[in-house]
């Protein structure tokens, strides 16, 4: 039996929905198991029905986002928070200040005609069955997760830092060898250390590594390298506002 | 008074809709509502160290992240008075060409083609016209390959840096690009024939605006032959019903995008693209906004030919891989880039420590907001009462789609 899939986009850059289209031929493999009932970026087709799997991307930044999120939750058996906006809030949630002040700075008015809200990750609003971070997430990972679900297997969760994949690729450590700020030691792995491949530091786009992370240690290393406390603080909070404490 | 609502445009990037207002049996007004939430990127970058800023700005948009990275880097370099080598310039252009291939192919083959063949999406269309969808995907995948090599990732790469790159491409990667661009040319050429068949929709803009170079430059040009900085002639205003603002050029509505590019810069096109431009010159000159699709198809040919030229030049010369060292200093700079859907501006003031003190970003969809609304109005006026409701709404959606709108981009424009 075909599973019913919906893709719901709240406020974001569009990348998490787009990344599904970047699966190319693997997308057609997925379509052997899934029937797409809602995916507004890719299709004008829409069928209101109970879904087996809902993928929700983006942050809750408007009342409409919140309504759509509740709709997705109430109409799906299994809901995946897809991408760092959905799981941690990403860069747009890291903008500091109250929504009214921000609206005034950008639009020249405090008026809130369309009910803008401070951006928050969807995990703060509804229970999710699986959270896949990444800005963007690794597209092979979502492919694997959807395949697992189609076969009735609960997908595994990753729990190791970016450094593990960096070492496996035998990249030179940019933090220790070059003094480049790299958040690899405290960031959840799964990206295959793609930024260190470009010889630049990890910017933390998959959010903090749960449990074992040592942000205080990372903070001290960066301070010793000569980076200011404010600089480090903002760097830590870029993708996951308020989650790292030291 | 009654109104017809388009709840949400489909097959576009981001969330937006429209309201068609009918009074006494006539179309009175159309409002394009962008209800994607505001994202406050200008505020996000304030006070941040310049080096980290292009990576943040990339996240404004996934479809054209590299245009944002490059525009950001150009603005920063101009603020510091940094001049990069020819090699770095060519590699940036190569990245932008990859983005043009990825974005135009996505738009034409996955979002527009289903309209031409009468399907709700490319996946359903693929059952009968699989070959066309696959050809489009091949071009798109190649564009993404270039973005991955130059930008560091297909989406939101962090390899484009002030002063150069994190990692430079290898000879093998450049050779692969040269080979593939040659191989895909035939498909792109075929695509021009397919998209030339679309009917005329929407308004005819009074003005076209583009960047002075084909993909990036240091000034804007307009159809009235003026060359200028954006703040000299463009004004923005906020609206009560939309998170995106609207702009005017010398008080009048204008358009940015592929159609303005090929019309204003036809002399810069590569040989085969120029030949195709000549072939469709009269049609393009009609000026209807839906011709943007045909212009995008011609640009796929341009991008493949130009990729071949650049990779050959770099292979002949060899890659140095030298970044230009940067000393932060107080300054102001503007980066002008042609994102796939039109003029993109990143304007910064930077303090003596290298931190961003002022930031203004204007995206193509914000520039096109007014002409998009006018186009819907004119199309609605032409069709209201003469076609059934589903055709009426379908044609309005097609009109919006021709702009290849990128709604996520449009919602964080700062007041001038």
PDB file of C-alpha atoms in Angstrom, chain A residues 5-9 35-51 64 68 71, chain B residues 6-11 15-16 35 119-121 124 397:
ATOM      1  CA  UNK A   5       3.144  12.079   2.214  1.00  0.00           C
ATOM      2  CA  UNK A   6       2.736  15.803   2.774  1.00  0.00           C
ATOM      3  CA  UNK A   7       5.416  18.516   2.676  1.00  0.00           C
ATOM      4  CA  UNK A   8       4.524  21.673   4.607  1.00  0.00           C
ATOM      5  CA  UNK A   9       6.653  24.794   4.389  1.00  0.00           C
ATOM      6  CA  UNK A  35       2.061   9.270  -2.880  1.00  0.00           C
ATOM      7  CA  UNK A  36       2.487  13.059  -2.538  1.00  0.00           C
ATOM      8  CA  UNK A  37      -0.698  14.681  -1.260  1.00  0.00           C
ATOM      9  CA  UNK A  38       0.630  18.161  -0.538  1.00  0.00           C
ATOM     10  CA  UNK A  39       3.884  19.845  -1.639  1.00  0.00           C
ATOM     11  CA  UNK A  40       3.137  23.366  -2.735  1.00  0.00           C
ATOM     12  CA  UNK A  41       6.608  24.216  -4.034  1.00  0.00           C
ATOM     13  CA  UNK A  42       6.519  21.298  -6.466  1.00  0.00           C
ATOM     14  CA  UNK A  43       2.874  20.682  -7.208  1.00  0.00           C
ATOM     15  CA  UNK A  44      -0.485  22.351  -7.682  1.00  0.00           C
ATOM     16  CA  UNK A  45      -2.077  19.075  -6.595  1.00  0.00           C
ATOM     17  CA  UNK A  46      -3.507  19.051  -3.102  1.00  0.00           C
ATOM     18  CA  UNK A  47      -5.724  16.523  -1.375  1.00  0.00           C
ATOM     19  CA  UNK A  48      -6.892  17.024   2.171  1.00  0.00           C
ATOM     20  CA  UNK A  49      -6.608  13.664   3.738  1.00  0.00           C
ATOM     21  CA  UNK A  50      -4.977  11.931   6.659  1.00  0.00           C
ATOM     22  CA  UNK A  51      -1.283  11.589   5.950  1.00  0.00           C
ATOM     23  CA  UNK A  64      -0.578  31.229   9.540  1.00  0.00           C
ATOM     24  CA  UNK A  68      -0.537  25.156   9.213  1.00  0.00           C
ATOM     25  CA  UNK A  71      -3.103  21.185  10.654  1.00  0.00           C
TER      26      UNK A  71
ATOM     27  CA  UNK B   6      -5.839  32.770  -4.586  1.00  0.00           C
ATOM     28  CA  UNK B   7      -5.019  31.252  -1.175  1.00  0.00           C
ATOM     29  CA  UNK B   8      -1.494  30.242  -2.010  1.00  0.00           C
ATOM     30  CA  UNK B   9       0.479  30.293  -5.227  1.00  0.00           C
ATOM     31  CA  UNK B  10       1.751  26.819  -5.976  1.00  0.00           C
ATOM     32  CA  UNK B  11       4.921  25.793  -7.768  1.00  0.00           C
ATOM     33  CA  UNK B  15       4.290  31.498   0.599  1.00  0.00           C
ATOM     34  CA  UNK B  16       2.155  34.112  -1.110  1.00  0.00           C
ATOM     35  CA  UNK B  35       2.428  36.099   3.864  1.00  0.00           C
ATOM     36  CA  UNK B 119      -0.431  18.712 -15.570  1.00  0.00           C
ATOM     37  CA  UNK B 120      -0.476  19.690 -11.902  1.00  0.00           C
ATOM     38  CA  UNK B 121       3.219  18.904 -11.468  1.00  0.00           C
ATOM     39  CA  UNK B 124       2.639  13.536 -13.012  1.00  0.00           C
ATOM     40  CA  UNK B 397      -1.085  31.557 -11.444  1.00  0.00           C
TER      41      UNK B 397
END
